[in-house]
């Protein structure tokens, strides 16, 4: 996988065949999960530690379920970083986990690059579950699986990623993955929330939702990441919703059957209208959650096979 075969740290650098084969494997786990069967021998006797320095609902739970469905012993560690030096904590933690002979380490951290640092210090296979504003690779994989299942392909699709792109690791991973797979990615948001690197990444930039959504196959709304903002980047929530909140009027500029996605957690009435989020035909938000478990099973499976000595 990206950087090395031992870890999953980022999408950037992954090749299309690697991505496709992970999605194919995840597809088989969707079927397994739907059949109610499990494959508990794959990670039997192995230990997976969920190490979360930041809040999470979906990601942590789905890694836990994925690990358990493959037979791993799963341990959840939530670590508060509020009062400690993050760098020191991370290295101390690495030493502790190494001594525990953990096989798979799923890490979420508020600082970009923290999982890479851990990967250099521990023997376990490290999986990035979201680091600062850098990447959230399994989210991009589950988004791609959701789109591919609905549309049968990724290539040539017009995909709009809307809202707070600047602070979004989900956007960054998605831009890398979808561009690599031949989708035409565009970002839509206020100038204060669109990073300069978008143009370097070959992504089209729009500041107007009507223009940005025109003829899109997929519209992905992003949460305003207020916890990462330093101030003044957005007007009031009401004002923001008026210009950038995804409602049916704005969605009408996309293709009539365009899919609506959101990585969660949603701020209803801020970046997305409840009626759109809950629309049973257009919204695939719940399906994204289901795909999350299957994708994480596929990632654990591949890393287990690639790290036979450790895992
Ligand atoms: N759950 C996603 C993340 O951890 C998106 C978000 O928090 O808005 O990046």
Coordinates of N, CA, C and O in Angstrom, one line a residue, residues 35-207:
X35 N -24.6 -11.6 4.0 CA -25.0 -13.0 4.2 C -25.1 -13.4 5.6 O -25.6 -14.5 6.0
X36 N -24.5 -12.5 6.5 CA -24.5 -12.8 7.9 C -23.4 -13.8 8.3 O -23.2 -14.1 9.5
X37 N -22.5 -14.2 7.4 CA -21.4 -15.1 7.7 C -20.2 -14.3 8.2 O -20.1 -13.1 8.0
X38 N -19.2 -15.0 8.7 CA -18.0 -14.3 9.1 C -16.8 -15.1 8.6 O -17.0 -16.2 8.1
X39 N -15.6 -14.6 8.8 CA -14.4 -15.3 8.4 C -13.4 -15.2 9.5 O -12.4 -14.5 9.4
X40 N -13.8 -15.8 10.7 CA -13.0 -15.5 11.9 C -11.7 -16.1 12.0 O -10.9 -15.9 13.0
X41 N -11.3 -16.9 11.0 CA -10.0 -17.5 11.1 C -8.8 -16.6 10.6 O -7.7 -16.8 11.0
X42 N -9.2 -15.6 9.8 CA -8.1 -14.8 9.2 C -7.2 -14.1 10.2 O -6.0 -14.1 10.0
X43 N -7.8 -13.5 11.2 CA -7.0 -12.7 12.2 C -7.1 -13.4 13.6 O -6.8 -12.7 14.6
X44 N -7.4 -14.6 13.6 CA -7.5 -15.3 14.9 C -6.2 -15.2 15.6 O -5.1 -15.5 15.0
X45 N -6.2 -14.9 16.9 CA -5.0 -14.8 17.7 C -4.2 -13.5 17.5 O -3.1 -13.3 18.1
X46 N -4.7 -12.7 16.6 CA -4.0 -11.4 16.4 C -4.6 -10.2 17.2 O -5.8 -10.3 17.5
X47 N -3.9 -9.2 17.5 CA -4.4 -8.1 18.3 C -4.5 -6.8 17.4 O -3.5 -6.4 16.8
X48 N -5.6 -6.2 17.4 CA -5.8 -5.0 16.8 C -6.1 -3.9 17.8 O -7.0 -4.1 18.7
X49 N -5.3 -2.8 17.8 CA -5.5 -1.8 18.8 C -6.0 -0.5 18.1 O -5.4 -0.1 17.1
X50 N -7.2 0.0 18.5 CA -7.7 1.2 18.0 C -7.2 2.3 18.9 O -7.6 2.4 20.0
X51 N -6.3 3.1 18.4 CA -5.7 4.2 19.2 C -6.2 5.5 18.7 O -5.7 6.0 17.7
X52 N -7.1 6.1 19.4 CA -7.8 7.3 18.9 C -7.5 8.5 19.8 O -7.9 8.6 21.0
X53 N -6.7 9.4 19.3 CA -6.4 10.7 20.0 C -7.4 11.7 19.7 O -7.3 12.9 20.2
X54 N -8.4 11.4 18.8 CA -9.5 12.4 18.5 C -10.8 11.6 18.5 O -10.8 10.4 18.3
X55 N -11.9 12.3 18.6 CA -13.2 11.6 18.7 C -13.5 10.9 17.4 O -13.0 11.3 16.3
X56 N -14.3 9.9 17.5 CA -14.8 9.2 16.3 C -15.9 8.3 16.7 O -16.0 7.8 17.8
X57 N -16.9 8.2 15.8 CA -18.0 7.3 16.0 C -17.9 6.2 15.0 O -17.6 5.0 15.3
X58 N -18.1 6.6 13.7 CA -18.1 5.6 12.6 C -16.8 4.8 12.4 O -16.8 3.6 12.4
X59 N -15.7 5.6 12.4 CA -14.5 5.0 12.0 C -14.0 3.9 13.0 O -13.7 2.8 12.7
X60 N -14.1 4.4 14.3 CA -13.6 3.4 15.3 C -14.5 2.2 15.4 O -14.0 1.1 15.5
X61 N -15.8 2.4 15.4 CA -16.7 1.3 15.5 C -16.5 0.4 14.3 O -16.6 -0.9 14.5
X62 N -16.3 0.9 13.1 CA -16.3 0.0 12.0 C -14.9 -0.7 11.9 O -14.9 -1.9 11.5
X63 N -13.9 -0.1 12.4 CA -12.6 -0.9 12.5 C -12.8 -2.0 13.6 O -12.3 -3.1 13.4
X64 N -13.5 -1.7 14.6 CA -13.7 -2.7 15.7 C -14.5 -3.9 15.1 O -14.2 -5.0 15.2
X65 N -15.6 -3.5 14.4 CA -16.4 -4.6 13.8 C -15.6 -5.4 12.8 O -15.7 -6.6 12.7
X66 N -14.9 -4.6 11.9 CA -14.1 -5.3 10.9 C -13.1 -6.3 11.5 O -13.0 -7.4 11.1
X67 N -12.4 -5.8 12.5 CA -11.4 -6.7 13.2 C -12.1 -7.9 13.8 O -11.6 -9.1 13.6
X68 N -13.2 -7.7 14.5 CA -13.9 -8.8 15.1 C -14.5 -9.8 14.1 O -14.5 -11.0 14.3
X69 N -15.0 -9.3 13.0 CA -15.5 -10.2 12.0 C -14.4 -11.1 11.3 O -14.7 -12.1 10.8
X70 N -13.2 -10.6 11.4 CA -12.1 -11.4 10.9 C -11.4 -12.2 12.0 O -10.4 -12.8 11.8
X71 N -11.9 -12.1 13.2 CA -11.4 -12.9 14.3 C -10.3 -12.3 15.2 O -9.8 -13.0 16.0
X72 N -10.0 -11.0 15.0 CA -9.0 -10.4 15.8 C -9.5 -10.1 17.2 O -10.7 -10.0 17.4
X73 N -8.5 -10.0 18.2 CA -8.8 -9.5 19.5 C -8.7 -7.9 19.3 O -7.7 -7.5 18.9
X74 N -9.8 -7.2 19.6 CA -9.8 -5.8 19.4 C -9.8 -5.0 20.7 O -10.6 -5.3 21.6
X75 N -8.9 -4.1 20.8 CA -8.8 -3.2 22.0 C -9.0 -1.8 21.6 O -8.3 -1.3 20.7
X76 N -9.8 -1.1 22.3 CA -10.0 0.4 22.0 C -9.4 1.2 23.1 O -9.6 1.1 24.2
X77 N -8.5 2.1 22.6 CA -7.8 3.0 23.5 C -8.2 4.5 23.0 O -7.9 4.8 21.9
X78 N -8.8 5.2 23.9 CA -9.1 6.6 23.6 C -8.1 7.4 24.4 O -8.1 7.3 25.7
X79 N -7.4 8.3 23.8 CA -6.4 9.0 24.5 C -6.7 10.5 24.4 O -6.8 11.1 23.4
X80 N -6.7 11.2 25.6 CA -6.9 12.6 25.6 C -5.6 13.3 25.4 O -4.6 13.0 26.2
X81 N -5.5 14.3 24.5 CA -4.2 14.9 24.4 C -4.3 16.4 24.9 O -3.4 17.2 24.7
X82 N -5.4 16.6 25.6 CA -5.6 18.0 26.0 C -4.5 18.6 26.9 O -4.2 19.8 26.8
X83 N -3.9 17.8 27.8 CA -3.0 18.4 28.7 C -1.6 17.9 28.6 O -0.7 18.2 29.4
X84 N -1.3 17.2 27.5 CA 0.1 16.6 27.4 C 0.7 17.0 26.1 O 0.1 17.4 25.2
X85 N 2.0 17.0 26.2 CA 2.8 17.2 24.9 C 2.6 16.1 24.0 O 2.9 14.9 24.3
X86 N 2.0 16.4 22.8 CA 1.6 15.3 21.9 C 2.7 14.5 21.4 O 2.6 13.3 21.3
X87 N 3.8 15.1 21.0 CA 4.9 14.4 20.5 C 5.4 13.3 21.5 O 5.6 12.2 21.2
X88 N 5.6 13.8 22.7 CA 6.1 12.8 23.7 C 5.1 11.7 24.0 O 5.5 10.5 24.1
X89 N 3.9 12.0 24.1 CA 2.8 11.0 24.3 C 2.9 10.0 23.2 O 2.8 8.8 23.5
X90 N 3.0 10.4 22.0 CA 3.0 9.5 20.9 C 4.2 8.5 21.0 O 4.0 7.3 20.8
X91 N 5.3 9.0 21.2 CA 6.5 8.1 21.3 C 6.4 7.2 22.5 O 6.8 6.0 22.4
X92 N 6.0 7.7 23.6 CA 5.8 6.8 24.8 C 4.8 5.7 24.5 O 4.9 4.6 24.8
X93 N 3.7 6.2 23.8 CA 2.7 5.2 23.5 C 3.2 4.2 22.5 O 2.9 3.0 22.7
X94 N 4.0 4.6 21.6 CA 4.6 3.6 20.6 C 5.4 2.6 21.4 O 5.3 1.4 21.1
X95 N 6.2 3.0 22.3 CA 7.0 2.1 23.0 C 6.2 1.1 23.8 O 6.4 -0.1 23.8
X96 N 5.1 1.6 24.4 CA 4.2 0.7 25.2 C 3.5 -0.3 24.3 O 3.5 -1.5 24.6
X97 N 3.0 0.2 23.2 CA 2.3 -0.7 22.3 C 3.2 -1.8 21.7 O 2.9 -2.9 21.5
X98 N 4.4 -1.4 21.4 CA 5.4 -2.3 20.9 C 5.7 -3.4 21.9 O 5.7 -4.6 21.5
X99 N 5.7 -3.0 23.2 CA 6.0 -4.0 24.2 C 4.8 -5.0 24.3 O 5.0 -6.1 24.7
X100 N 3.6 -4.5 23.9 CA 2.4 -5.4 24.0 C 2.3 -6.3 22.8 O 1.3 -7.1 22.7
X101 N 3.2 -6.2 21.8 CA 3.2 -7.0 20.6 C 1.8 -6.9 19.9 O 1.2 -7.9 19.5
X102 N 1.4 -5.7 19.7 CA 0.2 -5.5 18.9 C 0.5 -5.8 17.4 O 1.6 -5.5 17.0
X103 N -0.5 -6.3 16.7 CA -0.2 -6.7 15.3 C -0.7 -5.6 14.4 O -0.1 -5.3 13.3
X104 N -1.9 -5.0 14.7 CA -2.4 -4.0 13.8 C -2.8 -2.8 14.6 O -3.4 -2.9 15.7
X105 N -2.3 -1.6 14.2 CA -2.5 -0.4 15.0 C -3.3 0.6 14.2 O -2.8 1.1 13.1
X106 N -4.5 0.9 14.6 CA -5.3 1.9 13.9 C -5.2 3.2 14.6 O -5.6 3.3 15.8
X107 N -4.7 4.2 13.9 CA -4.4 5.5 14.6 C -5.2 6.7 14.1 O -5.2 6.9 12.9
X108 N -5.8 7.4 15.0 CA -6.4 8.7 14.6 C -5.7 9.8 15.5 O -5.6 9.6 16.7
X109 N -5.3 10.9 14.9 CA -4.6 11.9 15.6 C -4.8 13.3 15.0 O -5.0 13.4 13.8
X110 N -4.8 14.3 15.9 CA -5.1 15.7 15.4 C -3.9 16.2 14.6 O -4.1 17.2 13.9
X111 N -2.8 15.6 14.7 CA -1.6 16.2 14.0 C -1.3 15.4 12.7 O -1.2 14.1 12.8
X112 N -1.2 16.1 11.6 CA -0.9 15.4 10.4 C 0.5 14.7 10.5 O 1.4 15.3 11.1
X113 N 0.6 13.5 10.0 CA 1.9 12.9 10.1 C 2.1 12.0 11.3 O 3.1 11.2 11.3
X114 N 1.2 12.0 12.3 CA 1.4 11.2 13.5 C 1.4 9.7 13.2 O 2.3 9.0 13.7
X115 N 0.5 9.2 12.3 CA 0.6 7.8 12.0 C 1.9 7.4 11.3 O 2.5 6.3 11.6
X116 N 2.5 8.3 10.5 CA 3.7 8.0 9.8 C 4.8 7.8 10.8 O 5.7 6.9 10.8
X117 N 4.8 8.7 11.8 CA 5.8 8.7 12.9 C 5.7 7.4 13.7 O 6.7 6.7 13.9
X118 N 4.5 7.0 14.0 CA 4.3 5.8 14.7 C 4.8 4.6 13.9 O 5.4 3.6 14.4
X119 N 4.5 4.6 12.6 CA 4.8 3.5 11.7 C 6.4 3.2 11.8 O 6.8 2.1 11.6
X120 N 7.1 4.3 12.0 CA 8.6 4.1 12.1 C 9.0 3.6 13.4 O 10.2 3.1 13.5
X121 N 8.1 3.6 14.4 CA 8.6 3.2 15.7 C 8.0 1.9 16.2 O 8.5 1.3 17.2
X122 N 7.0 1.4 15.6 CA 6.4 0.2 16.1 C 6.5 -1.0 15.1 O 6.8 -0.7 13.9
X123 N 6.4 -2.2 15.6 CA 6.5 -3.3 14.7 C 5.2 -3.6 14.0 O 5.1 -4.4 13.0
X124 N 4.1 -3.1 14.6 CA 2.7 -3.4 14.0 C 2.5 -2.8 12.7 O 3.2 -1.8 12.3
X125 N 1.6 -3.3 11.9 CA 1.1 -2.6 10.7 C 0.2 -1.4 11.1 O -0.7 -1.6 11.9
X126 N 0.6 -0.2 10.6 CA -0.2 1.0 11.1 C -1.2 1.4 10.0 O -0.9 1.4 8.8
X127 N -2.4 1.7 10.4 CA -3.4 2.2 9.5 C -3.9 3.6 10.0 O -4.2 3.8 11.1
X128 N -3.8 4.5 9.1 CA -4.2 5.9 9.4 C -5.7 6.0 9.4 O -6.3 5.8 8.3
X129 N -6.2 6.3 10.5 CA -7.7 6.5 10.6 C -8.1 8.0 10.6 O -9.1 8.4 11.1
X130 N -7.2 8.8 10.1 CA -7.4 10.2 10.0 C -6.4 11.0 10.8 O -6.3 10.8 12.0
X131 N -5.5 11.8 10.1 CA -4.5 12.5 10.8 C -4.5 14.0 10.4 O -4.3 14.4 9.3
X132 N -5.0 14.8 11.4 CA -5.1 16.3 11.2 C -5.8 16.6 9.9 O -6.9 16.0 9.6
X133 N -5.2 17.4 9.1 CA -5.9 17.8 7.8 C -5.2 17.0 6.6 O -5.5 17.3 5.5
X134 N -4.4 16.0 7.0 CA -3.6 15.3 5.9 C -4.5 14.3 5.2 O -4.9 14.6 4.0
X135 N -4.8 13.1 5.7 CA -5.5 12.1 4.9 C -6.4 11.2 5.8 O -6.2 11.2 7.1
X136 N -7.3 10.6 5.2 CA -8.2 9.6 5.9 C -8.4 8.6 4.8 O -9.5 8.5 4.2
X137 N -7.4 7.7 4.6 CA -7.5 6.8 3.5 C -8.7 5.8 3.4 O -9.2 5.6 2.3
X138 N -9.1 5.3 4.6 CA -10.2 4.3 4.5 C -11.5 5.0 4.1 O -12.4 4.4 3.6
X139 N -11.6 6.3 4.5 CA -12.8 7.0 4.1 C -12.9 7.1 2.6 O -13.9 6.9 2.0
X140 N -11.8 7.5 2.0 CA -11.8 7.6 0.5 C -12.1 6.3 -0.2 O -12.8 6.2 -1.2
X141 N -11.5 5.2 0.4 CA -11.8 3.9 -0.2 C -13.3 3.5 -0.1 O -13.9 3.0 -1.0
X142 N -13.9 3.8 1.1 CA -15.3 3.5 1.2 C -16.2 4.4 0.4 O -17.2 3.9 -0.2
X143 N -15.8 5.6 0.2 CA -16.5 6.5 -0.7 C -16.4 6.0 -2.2 O -17.4 5.9 -2.9
X144 N -15.2 5.6 -2.5 CA -15.0 5.0 -3.9 C -15.9 3.8 -4.1 O -16.5 3.6 -5.2
X145 N -15.9 2.9 -3.1 CA -16.7 1.7 -3.2 C -18.1 2.0 -3.4 O -18.8 1.4 -4.2
X146 N -18.6 2.9 -2.6 CA -20.0 3.3 -2.7 C -20.4 3.8 -4.1 O -21.4 3.4 -4.7
X147 N -19.5 4.7 -4.6 CA -19.8 5.3 -5.9 C -19.7 4.2 -7.0 O -20.5 4.0 -7.9
X148 N -18.7 3.3 -6.9 CA -18.5 2.3 -7.9 C -19.6 1.3 -7.9 O -20.1 0.9 -9.0
X149 N -20.1 1.0 -6.7 CA -21.3 0.0 -6.7 C -22.5 0.7 -7.3 O -23.3 0.0 -7.9
X150 N -22.7 2.0 -7.1 CA -23.9 2.6 -7.6 C -23.8 3.0 -9.1 O -24.8 3.0 -9.8
X151 N -22.6 3.3 -9.6 CA -22.4 3.8 -10.9 C -21.7 2.8 -11.8 O -21.5 3.0 -13.0
X152 N -21.1 1.8 -11.2 CA -20.4 0.7 -12.0 C -19.0 1.1 -12.4 O -18.3 0.3 -13.1
X153 N -18.6 2.3 -12.1 CA -17.2 2.8 -12.5 C -16.9 4.0 -11.7 O -17.8 4.7 -11.1
X154 N -15.6 4.4 -11.8 CA -15.2 5.7 -11.2 C -14.8 6.6 -12.4 O -14.9 7.8 -12.3
X155 N -14.2 6.0 -13.4 CA -13.7 6.7 -14.5 C -14.7 7.6 -15.2 O -15.8 7.2 -15.5
X156 N -14.3 8.9 -15.5 CA -15.1 9.8 -16.2 C -16.3 10.4 -15.5 O -17.0 11.3 -16.0
X157 N -16.4 10.0 -14.2 CA -17.5 10.7 -13.4 C -17.1 12.1 -13.0 O -16.0 12.3 -12.6
X158 N -18.1 12.9 -12.9 CA -17.9 14.3 -12.5 C -18.3 14.4 -11.0 O -19.5 14.1 -10.7
X159 N -17.3 14.7 -10.2 CA -17.6 14.6 -8.7 C -17.3 15.9 -8.1 O -16.2 16.5 -8.2
X160 N -18.3 16.5 -7.4 CA -18.1 17.8 -6.7 C -17.9 17.5 -5.2 O -18.8 16.9 -4.6
X161 N -16.8 18.0 -4.6 CA -16.6 18.0 -3.2 C -16.8 19.4 -2.7 O -16.1 20.3 -3.1
X162 N -17.8 19.5 -1.8 CA -18.3 20.9 -1.4 C -18.1 21.2 0.1 O -18.4 20.4 0.9
X163 N -17.7 22.5 0.3 CA -17.6 23.0 1.6 C -16.2 23.2 2.1 O -15.4 23.8 1.4
X164 N -15.9 22.8 3.4 CA -14.7 23.1 4.0 C -13.6 22.1 3.5 O -13.2 21.2 4.3
X165 N -13.1 22.4 2.4 CA -12.1 21.5 1.8 C -10.7 21.7 2.5 O -9.9 20.8 2.7
X166 N -10.5 23.0 2.9 CA -9.2 23.3 3.5 C -8.8 22.5 4.7 O -7.7 22.0 4.8
X167 N -9.8 22.2 5.6 CA -9.5 21.4 6.8 C -9.8 20.0 6.7 O -9.8 19.2 7.7
X168 N -10.2 19.5 5.5 CA -10.7 18.2 5.3 C -9.7 17.1 4.8 O -9.3 17.1 3.7
X169 N -9.4 16.2 5.7 CA -8.5 15.1 5.3 C -9.3 14.1 4.4 O -8.7 13.4 3.5
X170 N -10.6 14.1 4.5 CA -11.5 13.3 3.7 C -11.4 13.8 2.2 O -11.2 13.1 1.3
X171 N -11.4 15.2 2.1 CA -11.3 15.7 0.7 C -10.0 15.4 0.1 O -9.9 15.0 -1.0
X172 N -8.9 15.5 0.9 CA -7.6 15.3 0.4 C -7.4 13.8 -0.1 O -7.0 13.6 -1.2
X173 N -7.9 12.9 0.7 CA -7.8 11.5 0.3 C -8.6 11.2 -0.9 O -8.2 10.5 -1.8
X174 N -9.8 11.8 -0.9 CA -10.7 11.6 -2.1 C -10.2 12.2 -3.3 O -10.3 11.6 -4.4
X175 N -9.6 13.4 -3.2 CA -9.0 14.0 -4.4 C -7.9 13.1 -5.0 O -7.9 12.8 -6.2
X176 N -7.1 12.5 -4.2 CA -6.0 11.7 -4.7 C -6.6 10.4 -5.3 O -6.2 10.0 -6.4
X177 N -7.5 9.8 -4.6 CA -8.0 8.5 -5.1 C -8.9 8.7 -6.3 O -8.6 8.0 -7.3
X178 N -9.8 9.6 -6.3 CA -10.7 9.7 -7.4 C -10.0 10.2 -8.7 O -10.2 9.8 -9.8
X179 N -9.0 11.1 -8.5 CA -8.2 11.6 -9.7 C -7.4 10.4 -10.2 O -7.3 10.2 -11.4
X180 N -6.8 9.6 -9.3 CA -6.0 8.5 -9.8 C -6.9 7.5 -10.6 O -6.4 6.9 -11.6
X181 N -8.2 7.4 -10.2 CA -9.1 6.4 -10.9 C -9.8 7.0 -12.1 O -10.7 6.4 -12.6
X182 N -9.4 8.3 -12.5 CA -10.0 8.8 -13.7 C -11.2 9.6 -13.5 O -11.9 10.0 -14.5
X183 N -11.7 9.9 -12.3 CA -12.8 10.8 -12.1 C -12.4 12.2 -12.4 O -11.2 12.6 -12.3
X184 N -13.4 13.1 -12.7 CA -13.1 14.5 -12.8 C -13.6 15.2 -11.6 O -14.8 15.5 -11.4
X185 N -12.6 15.5 -10.7 CA -13.0 16.1 -9.4 C -12.9 17.6 -9.4 O -12.1 18.2 -10.0
X186 N -13.9 18.2 -8.8 CA -14.0 19.6 -8.6 C -14.3 19.9 -7.2 O -14.9 19.1 -6.5
X187 N -13.8 21.1 -6.7 CA -14.2 21.5 -5.3 C -15.0 22.7 -5.4 O -14.8 23.6 -6.3
X188 N -15.9 22.9 -4.4 CA -16.8 24.0 -4.4 C -16.9 24.6 -3.0 O -17.2 23.8 -2.1
X189 N -16.6 25.8 -2.8 CA -16.6 26.4 -1.5 C -16.2 27.8 -1.5 O -15.7 28.3 -2.5
X190 N -16.3 28.5 -0.3 CA -15.9 29.9 -0.2 C -14.4 30.0 -0.4 O -13.6 29.0 0.0
X191 N -13.8 31.0 -0.9 CA -12.4 31.1 -1.1 C -11.6 30.9 0.1 O -10.5 30.3 0.1
X192 N -12.1 31.2 1.3 CA -11.4 31.0 2.6 C -11.2 29.6 2.9 O -10.4 29.2 3.8
X193 N -12.0 28.7 2.3 CA -12.0 27.3 2.7 C -11.5 26.4 1.6 O -11.7 25.1 1.6
X194 N -10.9 27.0 0.5 CA -10.4 26.1 -0.6 C -8.8 26.3 -0.5 O -8.3 27.4 -0.7
X195 N -8.1 25.2 -0.3 CA -6.6 25.3 -0.3 C -6.0 25.6 -1.6 O -6.5 25.1 -2.7
X196 N -4.9 26.3 -1.6 CA -4.2 26.7 -2.9 C -3.8 25.4 -3.6 O -3.7 25.4 -4.9
X197 N -3.5 24.3 -2.9 CA -2.9 23.1 -3.5 C -3.9 22.5 -4.5 O -3.5 21.6 -5.3
X198 N -5.2 22.9 -4.5 CA -6.2 22.2 -5.3 C -5.8 22.3 -6.8 O -5.9 21.4 -7.6
X199 N -5.3 23.5 -7.2 CA -5.0 23.7 -8.6 C -3.8 22.8 -9.0 O -3.7 22.2 -10.0
X200 N -2.8 22.7 -8.0 CA -1.6 21.9 -8.3 C -2.1 20.4 -8.5 O -1.5 19.7 -9.2
X201 N -3.1 20.0 -7.8 CA -3.6 18.7 -7.8 C -4.5 18.4 -9.1 O -5.1 17.4 -9.2
X202 N -4.7 19.5 -9.9 CA -5.5 19.3 -11.1 C -7.0 19.3 -10.9 O -7.7 18.7 -11.7
X203 N -7.4 19.9 -9.7 CA -8.8 19.9 -9.4 C -9.4 21.3 -9.8 O -8.8 22.3 -9.5
X204 N -10.6 21.3 -10.4 CA -11.2 22.5 -10.8 C -11.8 23.2 -9.5 O -12.4 22.5 -8.7
X205 N -11.7 24.5 -9.4 CA -12.2 25.2 -8.2 C -13.4 26.1 -8.6 O -13.4 26.8 -9.6
X206 N -14.5 26.0 -7.8 CA -15.7 26.8 -8.0 C -16.0 27.4 -6.6 O -15.9 26.8 -5.6
X207 N -16.6 28.7 -6.7 CA -17.0 29.3 -5.5 C -18.5 29.4 -5.4 O -19.1 29.9 -4.5

